[in-house]
Short mmCIF file of C-alpha atoms and ligand atoms in Angstrom, two decimals:
data_model
loop_
_atom_site.label_atom_id
_atom_site.label_comp_id
_atom_site.label_asym_id
_atom_site.label_seq_id
_atom_site.Cartn_x
_atom_site.Cartn_y
_atom_site.Cartn_z
CA MET A 1 20.57 76.27 105.39
CA SER A 2 21.30 72.59 105.61
CA ILE A 3 24.54 71.35 104.11
CA PRO A 4 24.14 68.28 101.90
CA SER A 5 25.73 65.06 103.08
CA PRO A 6 29.11 64.08 101.59
CA ALA A 7 28.66 64.09 97.86
CA ASP A 8 27.72 60.91 96.14
CA PRO A 9 29.33 61.06 92.68
CA LEU A 10 26.29 59.68 90.93
CA THR A 11 23.86 62.24 92.36
CA LEU A 12 26.35 65.01 91.80
CA GLY A 13 26.83 63.86 88.21
CA GLN A 14 23.08 63.90 87.61
CA HIS A 15 22.83 67.44 89.01
CA LEU A 16 25.63 68.60 86.75
CA VAL A 17 24.20 66.97 83.66
CA SER A 18 20.98 68.87 84.37
CA VAL A 19 23.06 72.06 84.09
CA LEU A 20 24.06 70.91 80.61
CA ASP A 21 20.51 70.03 79.73
CA SER A 22 18.95 73.27 80.87
CA GLY A 23 18.48 74.61 77.36
CA ALA A 24 19.88 77.63 75.60
CA ARG A 25 22.60 79.31 77.61
CA VAL A 26 23.06 83.06 77.23
CA ALA A 27 26.82 82.68 77.49
CA THR A 28 29.33 79.86 77.78
CA TYR A 29 30.31 80.97 81.31
CA LYS A 30 28.65 78.09 83.17
CA LEU A 31 30.49 75.60 81.00
CA ALA A 32 33.77 77.42 81.58
CA VAL A 33 33.31 77.56 85.33
CA LEU A 34 32.39 73.87 85.48
CA VAL A 35 35.43 72.81 83.45
CA ALA A 36 37.59 75.03 85.69
CA LEU A 37 36.09 73.44 88.84
CA LEU A 38 36.72 69.94 87.46
CA GLU A 39 40.36 70.75 86.69
CA PHE A 40 40.77 72.38 90.09
CA SER A 41 39.32 69.30 91.79
CA VAL A 42 41.62 66.88 89.98
CA GLU A 43 44.59 68.93 91.17
CA ASN A 44 43.39 69.36 94.73
CA VAL A 45 42.03 65.99 95.88
CA PRO A 46 42.30 66.12 99.70
CA GLU A 47 43.97 63.35 101.74
CA ASP A 48 40.67 62.81 103.46
CA HIS A 49 38.30 62.33 100.54
CA GLY A 50 35.33 63.52 102.58
CA SER A 51 36.80 66.96 103.34
CA ALA A 52 35.45 70.33 102.34
CA VAL A 53 37.88 72.19 100.08
CA ASP A 54 38.37 75.94 99.62
CA VAL A 55 38.64 77.27 96.08
CA ASP A 56 40.46 80.57 95.86
CA LEU A 57 38.53 82.81 93.50
CA ASP A 58 41.67 84.30 91.93
CA ASP A 59 42.78 80.77 91.08
CA LEU A 60 39.37 79.95 89.63
CA ALA A 61 39.35 83.17 87.59
CA GLU A 62 42.79 82.34 86.21
CA ARG A 63 41.60 78.87 85.18
CA VAL A 64 38.59 80.36 83.40
CA ILE A 65 40.83 82.91 81.67
CA SER A 66 43.15 80.16 80.49
CA LEU A 67 40.16 78.33 78.98
CA TYR A 68 39.18 81.41 76.99
CA TRP A 69 42.78 82.27 76.15
CA ARG A 70 42.88 80.29 72.88
CA GLN A 71 39.26 80.93 72.09
CA VAL A 72 39.56 84.70 71.72
CA ARG A 73 41.93 84.35 68.76
CA ASP A 74 40.26 85.06 65.44
CA PHE A 75 38.83 81.99 63.77
CA ASP A 76 38.54 82.22 60.01
CA GLY A 77 38.80 86.00 60.36
CA HIS A 78 36.12 86.25 63.06
CA TYR A 79 36.14 86.92 66.79
CA LEU A 80 33.79 84.16 67.94
CA ARG A 81 30.76 85.14 70.00
CA GLN A 82 30.47 83.39 73.34
CA SER A 83 27.21 85.03 74.26
CA THR A 84 23.91 85.98 72.70
CA GLN A 85 24.57 89.51 74.02
CA ALA A 86 26.60 91.99 72.00
CA ARG A 87 29.26 92.21 74.70
CA ALA A 88 30.60 89.39 76.82
CA THR A 89 32.81 90.74 79.57
CA ILE A 90 34.98 87.68 80.16
CA PRO A 91 36.10 86.91 76.60
CA ASP A 92 36.25 90.63 75.76
CA THR A 93 38.54 91.28 78.73
CA VAL A 94 40.71 88.29 77.87
CA ARG A 95 40.95 89.45 74.27
CA GLU A 96 41.99 92.95 75.31
CA PHE A 97 44.70 91.47 77.51
CA ALA A 98 45.85 89.17 74.70
CA ARG A 99 46.14 92.15 72.36
CA ALA A 100 48.03 94.21 74.90
CA THR A 101 50.61 91.47 75.46
CA ALA A 102 50.87 89.94 71.99
CA THR A 103 54.05 89.04 70.16
CA ALA A 104 53.75 89.51 66.42
CA GLY A 105 53.39 86.32 64.47
CA ARG A 106 53.16 83.78 67.25
CA GLU A 107 50.85 82.71 70.04
CA THR A 108 51.84 83.92 73.48
CA PRO A 109 51.27 81.49 76.36
CA LEU A 110 49.13 82.98 79.13
CA ASP A 111 51.83 82.78 81.79
CA THR A 112 54.29 84.59 79.50
CA ALA A 113 51.69 87.29 78.90
CA ALA A 114 51.08 87.52 82.65
CA ARG A 115 54.79 88.09 83.28
CA ARG A 116 54.90 90.67 80.52
CA ASN A 117 52.23 92.83 82.12
CA PRO A 118 51.50 91.71 85.71
CA GLY A 119 49.52 94.85 86.55
CA LEU A 120 47.11 94.38 83.69
CA PHE A 121 46.94 90.65 84.43
CA ARG A 122 45.79 91.37 88.00
CA GLU A 123 43.21 93.84 86.70
CA MET A 124 41.87 91.13 84.39
CA ILE A 125 41.69 88.56 87.23
CA LYS A 126 39.73 91.05 89.34
CA LYS A 127 37.29 91.86 86.57
CA VAL A 128 36.72 88.23 85.60
CA LYS A 129 36.35 87.17 89.23
CA LEU A 130 33.55 89.66 89.82
CA VAL A 131 31.67 88.50 86.71
CA LEU A 132 32.10 84.89 87.87
CA VAL A 133 30.46 85.47 91.26
CA GLN A 134 27.73 87.71 89.82
CA GLN A 135 26.81 85.30 87.05
CA PRO A 136 27.85 81.64 86.61
CA LEU A 137 28.84 80.89 90.23
CA HIS A 138 25.70 82.57 91.46
CA ARG A 139 23.46 80.75 88.97
CA LEU A 140 25.21 77.44 88.41
CA GLN A 141 23.18 75.51 90.97
CA ARG A 142 19.82 77.07 90.07
CA VAL A 143 18.82 74.46 87.55
CA PRO A 144 15.22 73.99 86.54
CA GLY A 145 13.38 71.04 87.98
CA GLY A 146 13.76 69.38 91.33
CA TYR A 147 17.02 71.00 92.35
CA ALA A 148 15.93 74.61 92.10
CA GLY A 149 17.19 76.65 94.99
CA LYS A 150 19.25 73.92 96.58
CA SER A 151 22.99 74.22 96.43
CA PHE A 152 24.93 70.99 96.01
CA LEU A 153 28.49 72.14 95.29
CA TYR A 154 29.12 75.19 97.50
CA ASP A 155 27.16 77.79 99.46
CA ASP A 156 26.07 80.51 97.05
CA SER A 157 23.53 82.21 99.31
CA TRP A 158 25.77 85.29 99.64
CA MET A 159 26.08 85.88 95.89
CA SER A 160 23.93 88.16 93.79
CA ALA A 161 23.91 89.67 90.33
CA LYS A 162 24.74 93.10 91.73
CA MET A 163 27.28 92.21 94.39
CA GLY A 164 30.57 94.07 94.67
CA MET A 165 34.17 93.20 95.36
CA THR A 166 33.85 94.21 99.04
CA THR A 167 31.50 91.29 99.67
CA VAL A 168 33.76 88.89 97.77
CA LEU A 169 36.71 89.89 99.92
CA ALA A 170 34.66 89.83 103.11
CA ARG A 171 33.78 86.21 102.29
CA GLY A 172 37.47 85.35 102.12
CA ASN A 173 37.80 85.56 98.32
CA ARG A 174 36.79 81.93 98.04
CA ILE A 175 34.04 79.39 97.75
CA THR A 176 34.11 76.21 99.80
CA LEU A 177 33.20 72.94 98.12
CA TYR A 178 30.97 70.91 100.43
CA PRO A 179 32.46 67.85 102.14
CA GLY A 180 33.28 65.17 99.57
CA VAL A 181 32.49 67.35 96.54
CA CYS A 182 36.11 67.92 95.46
CA PHE A 183 36.83 64.19 95.44
CA ALA A 184 33.56 63.44 93.64
CA LEU A 185 34.28 66.08 90.98
CA ALA A 186 37.76 64.65 90.45
CA ARG A 187 36.23 61.22 89.96
CA LEU A 188 33.64 62.53 87.53
CA SER A 189 36.07 64.69 85.61
CA SER A 190 36.96 62.25 82.84
CA LEU A 191 33.27 61.60 82.18
CA LEU A 192 32.00 65.15 82.41
CA LYS A 193 34.77 67.16 80.81
CA PRO A 194 34.30 65.79 77.28
CA ALA A 195 30.52 66.31 77.59
CA LEU A 196 31.00 69.91 78.72
CA MET A 197 33.34 70.60 75.85
CA LEU A 198 30.97 69.13 73.29
CA ALA A 199 28.24 71.38 74.68
CA TRP A 200 30.65 74.32 74.47
CA VAL A 201 31.49 73.67 70.80
CA ASP A 202 27.78 73.36 70.10
CA ASP A 203 26.99 76.64 71.89
CA VAL A 204 29.67 78.52 69.97
CA ARG A 205 28.40 77.08 66.72
CA ARG A 206 24.89 78.32 67.48
CA LYS A 207 25.99 81.77 68.58
CA ASN A 208 28.04 82.28 65.39
CA THR A 209 25.76 81.87 62.44
CA PHE A 210 28.55 82.06 59.86
CA LEU A 211 29.80 78.69 61.12
CA ASP A 212 28.02 76.01 59.22
CA GLY A 213 28.07 72.31 59.92
CA ASP A 214 31.38 71.49 58.35
CA VAL A 215 33.70 74.20 59.60
CA PRO A 216 37.09 72.58 59.95
CA ASP A 217 38.20 71.81 63.46
CA LEU A 218 36.24 74.31 65.55
CA GLU A 219 36.93 72.10 68.55
CA GLY A 220 40.66 72.26 67.89
CA HIS A 221 40.48 76.05 67.78
CA LEU A 222 38.48 76.32 71.00
CA PHE A 223 40.40 73.81 73.06
CA GLY A 224 43.77 73.51 71.38
CA ASN A 225 43.45 69.74 71.32
CA SER A 226 44.53 69.43 67.73
CA ARG A 227 48.05 68.24 67.09
CA ILE A 228 48.69 71.42 65.12
CA ALA A 229 48.59 73.36 68.40
CA LEU A 230 51.62 71.41 69.58
CA ILE A 231 53.92 71.78 66.58
CA ARG A 232 56.11 74.42 68.20
CA PRO A 233 57.34 72.28 71.13
CA ARG A 234 58.27 69.41 68.81
CA ALA A 235 61.61 70.77 67.68
CA ALA A 236 62.47 71.79 71.24
CA LEU A 237 61.70 68.27 72.50
CA ILE A 238 63.84 66.70 69.77
CA GLU A 239 66.68 69.07 70.58
CA ALA A 240 66.52 68.54 74.36
CA PHE A 241 65.68 64.86 74.65
CA GLY A 242 66.56 63.29 71.31
CA PRO A 243 64.51 62.18 68.29
CA THR A 244 62.97 59.06 69.83
CA CYS A 245 59.51 57.97 70.90
CA PHE A 246 59.22 58.53 74.65
CA TYR A 247 57.31 55.29 75.08
CA CYS A 248 59.02 52.72 72.84
CA SER A 249 62.32 54.44 71.92
CA THR A 250 61.69 54.08 68.18
CA CYS A 251 63.50 56.73 66.19
CA VAL A 252 61.07 59.44 65.11
CA GLY A 253 61.45 61.92 62.29
CA PRO A 254 60.74 65.64 62.24
CA ASP A 255 57.03 64.87 61.85
CA ALA A 256 56.84 63.01 65.18
CA HIS A 257 53.67 63.36 67.21
CA VAL A 258 53.71 65.40 70.38
CA ASP A 259 51.79 63.57 73.10
CA ARG A 260 50.34 64.83 76.37
CA VAL A 261 51.45 62.29 78.99
CA LEU A 262 48.42 63.11 81.15
CA PRO A 263 45.74 63.09 78.48
CA TRP A 264 44.08 66.27 77.46
CA SER A 265 40.60 64.92 78.17
CA ARG A 266 41.54 64.53 81.85
CA VAL A 267 43.49 67.73 82.46
CA GLY A 268 44.27 70.41 79.93
CA ILE A 269 48.00 70.70 80.55
CA ASP A 270 49.93 71.93 77.52
CA GLY A 271 53.06 72.80 79.49
CA LEU A 272 56.29 71.18 78.34
CA ALA A 273 56.49 69.03 81.50
CA ASN A 274 53.45 67.17 80.16
CA LEU A 275 54.69 66.88 76.57
CA VAL A 276 56.76 64.12 74.99
CA LEU A 277 57.53 62.86 71.50
CA ALA A 278 55.64 59.77 70.42
CA CYS A 279 55.65 57.57 67.35
CA PRO A 280 52.25 57.45 65.60
CA SER A 281 51.50 53.90 66.80
CA CYS A 282 52.15 54.66 70.48
CA ASN A 283 50.26 57.93 70.20
CA THR A 284 47.23 56.29 68.61
CA SER A 285 47.22 53.32 70.95
CA LYS A 286 47.50 55.53 74.05
CA SER A 287 44.75 57.90 72.91
CA GLN A 288 42.90 59.29 75.97
CA LEU A 289 43.90 56.50 78.37
CA LEU A 290 45.58 57.27 81.63
CA PRO A 291 49.21 56.12 81.30
CA ALA A 292 51.00 53.88 83.77
CA ARG A 293 52.53 55.89 86.57
CA SER A 294 56.03 54.96 85.41
CA HIS A 295 55.52 57.05 82.29
CA VAL A 296 54.54 60.12 84.32
CA LEU A 297 57.47 59.57 86.61
CA ARG A 298 59.90 59.31 83.68
CA ALA A 299 58.46 62.46 82.15
CA LEU A 300 59.09 64.31 85.43
CA ASP A 301 62.51 62.71 85.77
CA ARG A 302 63.63 64.49 82.64
CA GLY A 303 64.17 67.16 85.27
CA ARG A 304 62.60 70.48 86.16
CA ASP A 305 65.65 72.47 84.98
CA PRO A 306 66.16 70.90 81.54
CA ILE A 307 62.41 71.12 80.86
CA THR A 308 62.27 74.73 82.02
CA GLU A 309 65.29 75.66 79.91
CA SER A 310 63.86 73.97 76.85
CA ALA A 311 60.48 75.65 77.37
CA ALA A 312 62.14 79.05 77.75
CA SER A 313 63.88 78.60 74.40
CA ILE A 314 60.50 78.57 72.65
CA ASP A 315 58.61 80.82 75.06
CA TRP A 316 56.39 77.96 76.17
CA PRO A 317 54.83 77.20 79.59
CA VAL A 318 56.41 74.51 81.82
CA GLN A 319 53.65 73.54 84.30
CA PHE A 320 55.83 71.00 86.11
CA ASP A 321 53.88 71.40 89.37
CA ARG A 322 50.53 71.00 87.65
CA VAL A 323 51.66 67.65 86.25
CA VAL A 324 52.63 66.51 89.76
CA THR A 325 49.41 67.64 91.45
CA SER A 326 47.17 66.47 88.60
CA ALA A 327 48.79 63.04 88.50
CA ARG A 328 48.29 62.71 92.24
CA GLY A 329 44.61 63.65 91.93
CA LEU A 330 43.96 61.52 88.86
CA TYR A 331 45.43 58.33 90.24
CA ALA A 332 43.85 58.90 93.64
CA SER A 333 40.37 59.40 92.26
CA GLN A 334 40.17 56.61 89.68
CA PRO A 335 38.20 53.56 90.73
CA GLU A 336 40.38 50.49 91.18
CA GLY A 337 40.36 48.45 87.98
CA SER A 338 40.32 51.47 85.63
CA PRO A 339 42.27 50.78 82.42
CA ILE A 340 45.84 51.98 82.44
CA TRP A 341 48.02 52.29 79.35
CA LEU A 342 51.37 50.53 79.74
CA GLY A 343 52.61 50.63 76.17
CA ARG A 344 51.50 50.00 72.63
CA ASN A 345 48.56 47.58 72.85
CA LYS A 346 49.33 46.84 76.47
CA ILE A 347 46.57 47.89 78.81
CA THR A 348 46.13 46.79 82.38
CA ALA A 349 43.84 47.51 85.31
CA MET A 350 44.93 50.13 87.78
CA GLN A 351 46.11 49.44 91.29
CA VAL A 352 45.71 52.35 93.64
CA ASP A 353 48.97 53.65 95.00
CA PHE A 354 50.16 57.16 94.50
CA SER A 355 52.70 57.43 97.30
CA TRP A 356 55.33 57.53 94.57
CA LEU A 357 54.38 61.13 93.81
CA ASN A 358 54.98 62.32 97.34
CA GLY A 359 58.64 63.03 96.65
CA TYR A 360 57.71 65.78 94.23
CA ARG A 361 57.29 68.87 96.31
CA VAL A 362 54.98 71.44 94.86
CA ASP A 363 55.78 75.05 95.31
CA LEU A 364 53.21 77.01 93.39
CA PRO A 365 53.96 80.65 92.81
CA ASN A 366 50.84 82.72 93.09
CA ILE A 367 51.10 84.72 89.93
CA ALA A 368 48.09 86.89 90.79
CA ALA A 369 49.40 87.99 94.19
CA PRO A 370 50.36 91.61 94.61
CA GLU A 371 54.09 92.23 94.45
ZN1 LIG B 1 56.43 54.51 70.19
#
């Protein structure tokens, strides 16, 4: 099989859009796996942009699980269908795990749940991983039209609908993104991710007939991008870092906004390392723009320990390392001249330089590894 030449973002983007366009999907798995691959790519942009990059399948499974984690909560008294089939293994498995690790009366972050029952967490990773290779990873690149049968992201010739774990492990428990694909996906991420999520909301709406056109905030429920989802960290942020806007130092009251420094449309990081208090005007003006690097640096300079301590007090994830790796990938993959948010109504063009992040060493614990 011939390996495609280093990925051209435009061609790759067209291929991926054809995945979106390919009509009624049985389940939302393809969308989930694509969003997970985009987030992975942003966080793993190689030094040499033309390199091939390995994606560990446990890591990919965990990313997919974290996408479904919020979605398996009841919405308006219903468990939302993610498939036209009666059972959907991935959300069903995630829901069982959520139930087994729940705290009464509050949402449990996935990494807290994983610590609570690591054995069951590993079982879930294994189960989800197998479904991923049998279904969406195996079928993702088989889009109708001119691309049928040709892989453009990774070699999938060894996958099949009936394959077992032995084959997955024999293949190194990974897929390898073709040369240049990781960088191209990171570049495309801010364009494609919102489109994938719109398609996802639309799919869920169609698979759940009780949802009519004007259901309140289905998107917020599925993706946790409503401000309501971030109310719990607000008090902790005020307590730890004071009641001021992170960007302009204005005093903020108890109804301050909680802002994701790296915007949610680029990377879905809800960990406290990515959260700050913002006054409504800064929050609105910043919107989904990439902030100036100084803001990210200041957010990290609040310190790993104080952030971790504050997060622990409300049982909230930290994700310090994800902020570091994502920032590196985001700034490295934006075209020069992209708009950068400096402060309220101050936007400038980006200059490429991300050496400033090199001082932040990343030491990622592999939560799915056997003890
Ligand atoms: Zn402000």
